[in-house]
mmCIF file of C-alpha atoms in Angstrom:
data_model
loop_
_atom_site.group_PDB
_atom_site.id
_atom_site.type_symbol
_atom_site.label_atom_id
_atom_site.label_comp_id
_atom_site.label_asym_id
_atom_site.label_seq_id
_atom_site.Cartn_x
_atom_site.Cartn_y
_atom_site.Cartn_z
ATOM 1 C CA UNK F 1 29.528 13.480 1.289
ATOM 2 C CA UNK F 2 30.115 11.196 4.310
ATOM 3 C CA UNK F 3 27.356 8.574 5.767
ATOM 4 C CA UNK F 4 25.312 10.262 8.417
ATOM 5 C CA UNK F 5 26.260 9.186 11.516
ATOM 6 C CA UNK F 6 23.584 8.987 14.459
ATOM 7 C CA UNK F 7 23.317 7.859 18.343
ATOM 8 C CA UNK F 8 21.501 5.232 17.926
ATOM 9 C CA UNK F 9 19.583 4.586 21.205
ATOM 10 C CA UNK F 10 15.976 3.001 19.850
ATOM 11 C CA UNK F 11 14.140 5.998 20.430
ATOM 12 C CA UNK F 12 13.030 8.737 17.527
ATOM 13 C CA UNK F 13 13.861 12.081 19.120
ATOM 14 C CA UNK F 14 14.167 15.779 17.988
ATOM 15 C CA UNK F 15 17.349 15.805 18.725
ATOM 16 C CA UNK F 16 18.640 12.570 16.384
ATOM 17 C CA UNK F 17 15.784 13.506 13.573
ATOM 18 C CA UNK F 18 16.269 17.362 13.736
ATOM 19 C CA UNK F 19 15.170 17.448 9.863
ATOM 20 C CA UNK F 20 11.760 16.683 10.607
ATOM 21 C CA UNK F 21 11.628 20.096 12.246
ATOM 22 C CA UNK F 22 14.266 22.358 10.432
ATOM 23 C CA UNK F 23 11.936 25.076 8.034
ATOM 24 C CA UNK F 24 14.347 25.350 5.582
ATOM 25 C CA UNK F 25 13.628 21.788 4.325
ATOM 26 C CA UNK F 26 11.103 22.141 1.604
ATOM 27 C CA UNK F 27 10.564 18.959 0.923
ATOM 28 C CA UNK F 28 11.186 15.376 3.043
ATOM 29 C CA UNK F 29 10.348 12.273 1.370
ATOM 30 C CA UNK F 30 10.112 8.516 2.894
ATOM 31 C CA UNK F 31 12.795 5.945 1.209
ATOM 32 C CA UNK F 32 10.744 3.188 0.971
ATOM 33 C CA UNK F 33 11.732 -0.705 1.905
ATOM 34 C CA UNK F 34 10.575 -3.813 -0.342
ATOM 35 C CA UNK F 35 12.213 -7.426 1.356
ATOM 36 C CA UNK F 36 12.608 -9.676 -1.990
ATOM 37 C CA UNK F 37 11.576 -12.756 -0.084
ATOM 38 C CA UNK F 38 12.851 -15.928 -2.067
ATOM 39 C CA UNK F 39 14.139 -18.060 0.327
ATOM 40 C CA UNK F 40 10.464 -18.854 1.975
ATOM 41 C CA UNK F 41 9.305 -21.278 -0.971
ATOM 42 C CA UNK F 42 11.900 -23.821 -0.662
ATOM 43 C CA UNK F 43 11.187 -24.254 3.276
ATOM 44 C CA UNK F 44 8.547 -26.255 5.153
ATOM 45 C CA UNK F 45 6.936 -24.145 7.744
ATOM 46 C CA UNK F 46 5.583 -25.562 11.112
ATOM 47 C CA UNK F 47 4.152 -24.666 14.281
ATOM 48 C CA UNK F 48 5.673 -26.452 17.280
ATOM 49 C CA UNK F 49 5.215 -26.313 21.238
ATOM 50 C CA UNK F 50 8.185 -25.977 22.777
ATOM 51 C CA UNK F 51 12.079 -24.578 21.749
ATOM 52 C CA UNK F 52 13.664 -28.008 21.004
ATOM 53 C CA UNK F 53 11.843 -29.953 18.304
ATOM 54 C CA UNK F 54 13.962 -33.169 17.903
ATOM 55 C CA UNK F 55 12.601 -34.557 14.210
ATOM 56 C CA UNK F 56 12.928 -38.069 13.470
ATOM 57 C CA UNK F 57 11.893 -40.332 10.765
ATOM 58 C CA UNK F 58 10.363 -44.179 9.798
ATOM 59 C CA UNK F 59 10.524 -45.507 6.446
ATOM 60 C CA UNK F 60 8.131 -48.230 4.800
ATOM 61 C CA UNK F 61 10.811 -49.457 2.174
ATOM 62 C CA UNK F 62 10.862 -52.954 2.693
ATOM 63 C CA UNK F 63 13.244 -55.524 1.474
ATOM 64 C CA UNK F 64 12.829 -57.431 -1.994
ATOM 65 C CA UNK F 65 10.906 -61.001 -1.980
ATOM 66 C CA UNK F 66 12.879 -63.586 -2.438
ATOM 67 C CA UNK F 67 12.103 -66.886 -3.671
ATOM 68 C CA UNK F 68 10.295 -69.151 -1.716
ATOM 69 C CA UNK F 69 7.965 -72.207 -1.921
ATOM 70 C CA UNK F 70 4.654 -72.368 -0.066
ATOM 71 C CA UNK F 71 5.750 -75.102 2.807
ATOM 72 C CA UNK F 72 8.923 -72.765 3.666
ATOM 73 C CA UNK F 73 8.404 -70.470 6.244
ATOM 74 C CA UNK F 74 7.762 -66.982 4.740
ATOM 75 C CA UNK F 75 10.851 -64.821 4.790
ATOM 76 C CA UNK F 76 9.930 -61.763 6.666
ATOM 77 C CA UNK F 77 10.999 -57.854 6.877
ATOM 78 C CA UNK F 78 10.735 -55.019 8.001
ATOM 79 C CA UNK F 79 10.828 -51.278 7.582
ATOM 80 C CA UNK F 80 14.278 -49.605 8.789
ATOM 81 C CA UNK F 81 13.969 -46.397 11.512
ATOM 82 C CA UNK F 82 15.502 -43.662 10.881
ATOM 83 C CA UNK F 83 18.313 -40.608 11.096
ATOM 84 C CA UNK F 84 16.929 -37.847 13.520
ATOM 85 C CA UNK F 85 17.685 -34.238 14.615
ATOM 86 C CA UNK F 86 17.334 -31.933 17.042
ATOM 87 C CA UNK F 87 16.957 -28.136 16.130
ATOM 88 C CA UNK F 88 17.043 -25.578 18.952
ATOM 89 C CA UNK F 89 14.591 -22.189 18.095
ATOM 90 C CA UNK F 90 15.625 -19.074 19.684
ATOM 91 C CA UNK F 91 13.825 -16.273 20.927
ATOM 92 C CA UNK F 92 14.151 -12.883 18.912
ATOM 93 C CA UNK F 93 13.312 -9.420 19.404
ATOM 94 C CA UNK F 94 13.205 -5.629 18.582
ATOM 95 C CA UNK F 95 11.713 -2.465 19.326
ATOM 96 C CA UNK F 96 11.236 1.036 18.359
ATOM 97 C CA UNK F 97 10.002 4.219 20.328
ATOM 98 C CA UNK F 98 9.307 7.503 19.872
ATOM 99 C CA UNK F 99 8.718 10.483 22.147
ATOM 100 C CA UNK F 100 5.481 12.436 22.770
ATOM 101 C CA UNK F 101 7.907 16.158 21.759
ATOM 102 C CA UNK F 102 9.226 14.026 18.423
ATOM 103 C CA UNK F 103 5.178 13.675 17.727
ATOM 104 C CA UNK F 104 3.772 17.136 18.412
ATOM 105 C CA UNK F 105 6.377 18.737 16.405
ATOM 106 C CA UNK F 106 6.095 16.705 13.509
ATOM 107 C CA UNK F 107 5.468 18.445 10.510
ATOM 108 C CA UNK F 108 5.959 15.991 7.762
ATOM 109 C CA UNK F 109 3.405 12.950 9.324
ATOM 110 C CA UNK F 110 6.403 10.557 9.352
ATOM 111 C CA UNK F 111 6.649 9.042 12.473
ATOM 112 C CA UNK F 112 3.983 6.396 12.057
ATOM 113 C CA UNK F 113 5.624 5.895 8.623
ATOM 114 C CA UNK F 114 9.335 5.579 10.026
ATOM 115 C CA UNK F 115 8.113 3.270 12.744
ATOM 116 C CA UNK F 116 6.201 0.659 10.383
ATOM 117 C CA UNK F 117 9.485 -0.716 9.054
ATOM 118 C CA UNK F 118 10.044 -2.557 12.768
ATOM 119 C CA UNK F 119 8.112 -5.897 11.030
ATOM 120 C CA UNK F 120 9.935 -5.548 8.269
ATOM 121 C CA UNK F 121 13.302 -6.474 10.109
ATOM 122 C CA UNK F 122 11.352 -9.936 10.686
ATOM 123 C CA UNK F 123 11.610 -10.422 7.222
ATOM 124 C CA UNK F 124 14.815 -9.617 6.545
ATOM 125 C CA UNK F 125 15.971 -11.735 9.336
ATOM 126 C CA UNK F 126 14.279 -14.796 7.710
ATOM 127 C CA UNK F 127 15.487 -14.078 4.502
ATOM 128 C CA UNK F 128 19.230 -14.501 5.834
ATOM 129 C CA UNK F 129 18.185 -17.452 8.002
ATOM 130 C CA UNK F 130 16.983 -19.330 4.808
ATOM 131 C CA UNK F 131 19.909 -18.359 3.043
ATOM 132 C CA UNK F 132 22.551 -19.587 5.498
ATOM 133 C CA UNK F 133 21.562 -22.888 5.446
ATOM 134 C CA UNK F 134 22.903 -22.724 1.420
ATOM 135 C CA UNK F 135 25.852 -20.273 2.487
ATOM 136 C CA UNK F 136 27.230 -23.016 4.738
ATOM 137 C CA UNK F 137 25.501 -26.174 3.290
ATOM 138 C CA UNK F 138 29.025 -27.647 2.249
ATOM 139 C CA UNK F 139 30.217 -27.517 5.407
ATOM 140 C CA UNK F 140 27.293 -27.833 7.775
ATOM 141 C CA UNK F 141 25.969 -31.635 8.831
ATOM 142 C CA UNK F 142 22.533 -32.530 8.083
ATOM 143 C CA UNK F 143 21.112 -35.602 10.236
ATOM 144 C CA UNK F 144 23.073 -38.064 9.133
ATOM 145 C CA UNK F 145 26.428 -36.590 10.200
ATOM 146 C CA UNK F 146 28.033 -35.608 6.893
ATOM 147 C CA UNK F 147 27.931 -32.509 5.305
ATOM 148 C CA UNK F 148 24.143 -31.905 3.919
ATOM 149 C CA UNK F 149 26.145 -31.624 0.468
ATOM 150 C CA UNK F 150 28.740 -34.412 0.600
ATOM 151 C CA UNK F 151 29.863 -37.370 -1.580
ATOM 152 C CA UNK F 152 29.582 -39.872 1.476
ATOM 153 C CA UNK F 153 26.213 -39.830 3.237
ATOM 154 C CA UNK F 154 25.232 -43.458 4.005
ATOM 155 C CA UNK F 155 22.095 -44.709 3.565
ATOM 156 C CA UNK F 156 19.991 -45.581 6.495
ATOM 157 C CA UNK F 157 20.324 -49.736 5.761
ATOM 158 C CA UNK F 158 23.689 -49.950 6.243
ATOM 159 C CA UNK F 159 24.036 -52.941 3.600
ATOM 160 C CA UNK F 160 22.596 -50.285 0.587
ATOM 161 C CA UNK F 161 26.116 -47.863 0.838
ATOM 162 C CA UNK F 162 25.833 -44.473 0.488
ATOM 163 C CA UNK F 163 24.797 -41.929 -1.739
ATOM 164 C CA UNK F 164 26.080 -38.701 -2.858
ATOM 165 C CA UNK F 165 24.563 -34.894 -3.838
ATOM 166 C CA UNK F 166 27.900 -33.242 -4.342
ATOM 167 C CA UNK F 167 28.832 -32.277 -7.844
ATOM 168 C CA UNK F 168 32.414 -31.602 -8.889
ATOM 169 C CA UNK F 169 34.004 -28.426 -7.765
ATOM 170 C CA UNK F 170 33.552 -26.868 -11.851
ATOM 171 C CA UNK F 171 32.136 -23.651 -13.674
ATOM 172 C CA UNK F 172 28.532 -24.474 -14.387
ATOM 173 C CA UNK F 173 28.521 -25.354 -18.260
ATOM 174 C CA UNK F 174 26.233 -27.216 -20.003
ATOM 175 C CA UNK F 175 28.585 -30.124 -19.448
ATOM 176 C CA UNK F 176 28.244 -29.719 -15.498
ATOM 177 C CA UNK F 177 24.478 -29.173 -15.966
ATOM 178 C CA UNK F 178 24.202 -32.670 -17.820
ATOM 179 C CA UNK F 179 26.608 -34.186 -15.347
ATOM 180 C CA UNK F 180 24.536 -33.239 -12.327
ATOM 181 C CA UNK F 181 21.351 -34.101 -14.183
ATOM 182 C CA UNK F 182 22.843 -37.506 -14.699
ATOM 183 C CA UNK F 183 23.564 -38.056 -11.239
ATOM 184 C CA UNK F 184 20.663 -37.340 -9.755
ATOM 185 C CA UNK F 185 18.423 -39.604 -12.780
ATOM 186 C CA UNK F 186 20.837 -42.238 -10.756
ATOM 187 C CA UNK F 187 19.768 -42.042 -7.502
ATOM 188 C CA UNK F 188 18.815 -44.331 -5.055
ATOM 189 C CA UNK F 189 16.366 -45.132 -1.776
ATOM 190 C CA UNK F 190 17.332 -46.086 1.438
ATOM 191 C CA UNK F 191 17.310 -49.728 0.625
ATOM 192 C CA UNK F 192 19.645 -49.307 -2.989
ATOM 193 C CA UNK F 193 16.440 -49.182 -4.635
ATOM 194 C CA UNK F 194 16.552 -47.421 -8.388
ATOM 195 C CA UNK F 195 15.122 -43.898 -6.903
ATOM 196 C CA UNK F 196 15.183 -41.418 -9.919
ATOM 197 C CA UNK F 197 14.889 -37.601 -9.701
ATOM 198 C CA UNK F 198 14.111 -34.869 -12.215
ATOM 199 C CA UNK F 199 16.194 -32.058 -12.453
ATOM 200 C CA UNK F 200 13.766 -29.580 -12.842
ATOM 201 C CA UNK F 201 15.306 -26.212 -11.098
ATOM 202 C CA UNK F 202 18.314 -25.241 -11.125
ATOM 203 C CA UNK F 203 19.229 -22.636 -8.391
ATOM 204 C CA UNK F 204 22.137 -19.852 -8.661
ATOM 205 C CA UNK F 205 22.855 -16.953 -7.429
ATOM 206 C CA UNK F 206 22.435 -13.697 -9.174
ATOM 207 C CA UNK F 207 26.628 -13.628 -10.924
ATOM 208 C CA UNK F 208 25.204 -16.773 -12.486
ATOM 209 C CA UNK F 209 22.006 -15.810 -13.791
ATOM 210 C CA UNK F 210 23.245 -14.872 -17.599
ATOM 211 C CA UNK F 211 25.268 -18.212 -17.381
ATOM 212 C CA UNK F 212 22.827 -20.866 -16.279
ATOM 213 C CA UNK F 213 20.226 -18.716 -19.167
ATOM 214 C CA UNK F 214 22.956 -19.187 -21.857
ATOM 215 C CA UNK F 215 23.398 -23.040 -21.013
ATOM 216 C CA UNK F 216 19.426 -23.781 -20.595
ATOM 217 C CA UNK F 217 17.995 -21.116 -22.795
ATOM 218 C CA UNK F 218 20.509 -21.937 -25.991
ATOM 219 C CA UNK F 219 19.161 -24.138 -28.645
ATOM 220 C CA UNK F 220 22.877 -25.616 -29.280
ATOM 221 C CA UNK F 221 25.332 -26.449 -26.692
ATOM 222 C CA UNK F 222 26.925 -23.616 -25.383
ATOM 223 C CA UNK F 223 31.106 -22.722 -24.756
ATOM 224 C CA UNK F 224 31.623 -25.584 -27.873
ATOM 225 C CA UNK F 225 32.430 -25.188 -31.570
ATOM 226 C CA UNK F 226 30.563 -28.200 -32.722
ATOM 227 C CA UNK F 227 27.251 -26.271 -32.588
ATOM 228 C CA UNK F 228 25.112 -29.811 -31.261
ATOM 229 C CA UNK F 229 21.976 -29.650 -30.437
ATOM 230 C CA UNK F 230 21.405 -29.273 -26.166
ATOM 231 C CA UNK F 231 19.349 -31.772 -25.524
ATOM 232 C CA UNK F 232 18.396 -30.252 -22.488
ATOM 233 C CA UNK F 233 17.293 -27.248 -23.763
ATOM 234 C CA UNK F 234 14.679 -25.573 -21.367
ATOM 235 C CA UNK F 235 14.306 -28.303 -19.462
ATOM 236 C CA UNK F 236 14.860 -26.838 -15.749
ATOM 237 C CA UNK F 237 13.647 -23.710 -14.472
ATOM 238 C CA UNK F 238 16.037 -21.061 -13.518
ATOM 239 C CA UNK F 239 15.540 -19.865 -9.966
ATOM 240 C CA UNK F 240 17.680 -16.662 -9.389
ATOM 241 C CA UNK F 241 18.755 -16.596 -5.638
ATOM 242 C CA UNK F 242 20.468 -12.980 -4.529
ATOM 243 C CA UNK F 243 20.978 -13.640 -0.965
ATOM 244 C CA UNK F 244 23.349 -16.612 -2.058
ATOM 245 C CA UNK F 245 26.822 -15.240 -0.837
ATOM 246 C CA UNK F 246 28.978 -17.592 -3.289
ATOM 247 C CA UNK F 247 29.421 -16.084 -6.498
ATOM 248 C CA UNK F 248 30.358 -19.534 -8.228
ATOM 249 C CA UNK F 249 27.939 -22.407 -6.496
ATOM 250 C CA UNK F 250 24.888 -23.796 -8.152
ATOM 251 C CA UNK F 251 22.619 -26.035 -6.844
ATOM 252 C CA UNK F 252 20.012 -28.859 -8.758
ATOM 253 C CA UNK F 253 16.931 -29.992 -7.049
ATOM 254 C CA UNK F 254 13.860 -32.146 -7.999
ATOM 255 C CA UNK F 255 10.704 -29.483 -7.301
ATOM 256 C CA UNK F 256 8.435 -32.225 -7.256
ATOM 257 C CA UNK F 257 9.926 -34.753 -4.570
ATOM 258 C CA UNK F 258 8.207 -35.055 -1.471
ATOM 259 C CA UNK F 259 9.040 -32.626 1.675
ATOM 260 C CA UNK F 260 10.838 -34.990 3.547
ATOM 261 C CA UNK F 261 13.652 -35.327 0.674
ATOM 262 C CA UNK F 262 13.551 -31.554 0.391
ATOM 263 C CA UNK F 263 14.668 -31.471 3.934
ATOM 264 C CA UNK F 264 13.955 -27.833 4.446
ATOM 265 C CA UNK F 265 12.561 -26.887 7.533
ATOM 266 C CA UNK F 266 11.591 -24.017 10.014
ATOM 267 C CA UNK F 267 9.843 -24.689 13.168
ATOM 268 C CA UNK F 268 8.197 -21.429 14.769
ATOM 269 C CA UNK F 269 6.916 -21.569 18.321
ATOM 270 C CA UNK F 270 6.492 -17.584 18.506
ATOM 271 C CA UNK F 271 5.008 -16.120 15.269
ATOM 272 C CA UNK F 272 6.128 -12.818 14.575
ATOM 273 C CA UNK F 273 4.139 -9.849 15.869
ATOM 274 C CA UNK F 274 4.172 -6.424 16.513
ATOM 275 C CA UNK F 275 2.680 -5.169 19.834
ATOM 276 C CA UNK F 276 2.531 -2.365 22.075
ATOM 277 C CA UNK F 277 5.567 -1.751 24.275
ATOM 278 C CA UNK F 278 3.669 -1.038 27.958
ATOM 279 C CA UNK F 279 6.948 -0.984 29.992
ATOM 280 C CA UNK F 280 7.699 1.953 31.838
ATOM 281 C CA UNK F 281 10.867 3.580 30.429
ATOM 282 C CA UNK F 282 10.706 6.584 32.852
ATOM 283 C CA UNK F 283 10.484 9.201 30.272
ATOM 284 C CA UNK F 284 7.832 10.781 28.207
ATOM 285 C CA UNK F 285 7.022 8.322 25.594
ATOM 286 C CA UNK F 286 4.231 8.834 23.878
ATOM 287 C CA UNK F 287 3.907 5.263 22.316
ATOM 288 C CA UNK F 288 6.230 2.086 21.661
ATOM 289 C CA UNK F 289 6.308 -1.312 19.631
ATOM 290 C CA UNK F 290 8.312 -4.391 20.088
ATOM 291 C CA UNK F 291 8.428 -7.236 17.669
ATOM 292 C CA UNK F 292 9.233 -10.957 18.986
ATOM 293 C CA UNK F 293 9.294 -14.223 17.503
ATOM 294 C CA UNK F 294 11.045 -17.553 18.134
ATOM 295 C CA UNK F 295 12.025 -19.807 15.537
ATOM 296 C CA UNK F 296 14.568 -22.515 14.154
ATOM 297 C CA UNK F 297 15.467 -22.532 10.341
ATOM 298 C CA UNK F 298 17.623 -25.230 9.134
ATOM 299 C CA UNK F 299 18.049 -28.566 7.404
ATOM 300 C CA UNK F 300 18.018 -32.544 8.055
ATOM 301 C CA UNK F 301 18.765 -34.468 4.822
ATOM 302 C CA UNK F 302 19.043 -33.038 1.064
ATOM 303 C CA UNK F 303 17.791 -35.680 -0.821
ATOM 304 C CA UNK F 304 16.210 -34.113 -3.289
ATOM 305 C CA UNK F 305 19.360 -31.656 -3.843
ATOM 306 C CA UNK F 306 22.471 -31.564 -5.771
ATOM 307 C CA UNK F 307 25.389 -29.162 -5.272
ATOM 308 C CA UNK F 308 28.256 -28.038 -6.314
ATOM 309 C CA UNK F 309 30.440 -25.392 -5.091
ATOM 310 C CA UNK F 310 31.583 -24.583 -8.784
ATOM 311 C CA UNK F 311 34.639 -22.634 -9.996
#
């Protein structure tokens, strides 16, 4: 059977819902609607003013002591500024409407029901928000210019280099796990400082899920004949991601670093809510509901990330 097709104008009528009122139905049931919200706990939430929030940063890193005797004058320092960005929130809105005919004749009590998905839409359109700024992370700048997954980001002294959070483009494997484990146990601060972090989750998408449990979950090393002990066994936790549209890209991160590494924001002037519609649309509508919000979701640095775009 072909996909029903309907006018869709916004507004529940007799005419577009003629089910609701045909007596030959014996029975009408509600499809229900569950968001799986998963993108939310990897983001820093704040309330801001306006619809520009330009973030910036100061660090309290100082450089090393060097030697020096007590009649020299003291060698001084200082702590460096640092990368900034400016994210733009946009206003967003929908509505829903139904008329006072579509309410008097219904015999199945659904309208209220078929109406309460409109704040649902809010969370569906966060969900894809969150997950964009993964879809496109390899491509996408953060603050400091380069990609927010990139092999050249440099560090904010200009003396300390750069750093890097992209993995080889390779299968994840318990060879790739222990690679990208490695390099982030290597990284360092702003100033070239030894800066450490703990693989501790390792994020995939849903085609990935039975790998990344056979390479953490297996006792021995798996996709090898030599049947060695994985040292790594169990050591990160698996965090299953289904809005990730790349079937082969994992992604590493350190759980416990501080927000600012995470570098996961979104900034909400408007919080979502569902009101009343009052407006006058000229015909007989018995009630309306309009949701609005404002927000910005996005990303400056991922320092506390690793990623690969796999194989």
């Amino acid at each position: 059977m072909a996909a029903p097709t309907l006018a869709l104008s916004g507004t529940l009528n007799r005419q577009t819902y003629a089910e609701l009122f045909d007596r030959t139905f014996d029975l009408i049931e509600l499809r229900e609607e569950k968001v799986p919200t998963q993108g939310e706990r990897f983001f820093n939430k704040k309330q801001v003013p306006r619809l520009d929030h330009k973030m910036g940063s100061m660090g309290r890193i100082l450089d090393l002591p060097v030697e020096s005797e007590d009649e020299d004058d003291v060698p001084m320092t200082q702590p460096m500024t640092g990368y900034n960005k400016t994210f733009t929130l946009l206003p967003f809105r929908n509505g829903i409407k139904v008329t006072r005919k579509m309410v008097e004749l219904d015999q199945w009590d659904m309208i209220q029901a078929m109406m309460g998905g409109l704040f649902n839409t809010y969370k569906w359109k966060l969900e894809y928000q969150y997950s964009n700024v993964f879809n496109t992370a390899f491509t996408t700048a953060g603050a400091d210019g380069a990609n927010l997954f990139s092999d050249s980001h440099n560090h904010i002294d200009g003396s300390a280099g750069t750093w890097d959070n992209l993995e080889a483009a390779a299968e994840l494997s318990a060879d790739t796990y222990s690679t990208m484990r490695l390099n982030m146990r290597n990284r360092t601060n702003e100033k070239g400082y030894v800066q450490p972090l703990m693989l501790n989750e390792l994020v995939v998408v849903n085609d990935l899920e039975r790998k990344a449990k056979e390479v953490l979950g297996s006792v021995r090393t798996a996709d090898t004949d030599l049947n060695n002990e994985f040292a790594f066994h169990g050591e990160s936790n698996i965090v299953v991601w289904d809005w990730l549209t790349s079937t082969t890209a994992f992604f590493g991160r350190d759980a416990k670093a501080p927000t600012i590494d995470q570098g996961l924001y979104e900034f909400v002037q408007a919080p979502a809510e569902v009101m009343d519609n009052t407006s006058d649309f000229g015909i007989d509508i018995l009630f309306a509901r309009r949701l609005r919000f404002a927000n910005a979701v996005g990303a400056t640095d991922l320092k506390a990330w690793n990623g690969s775009v796999g194989a």
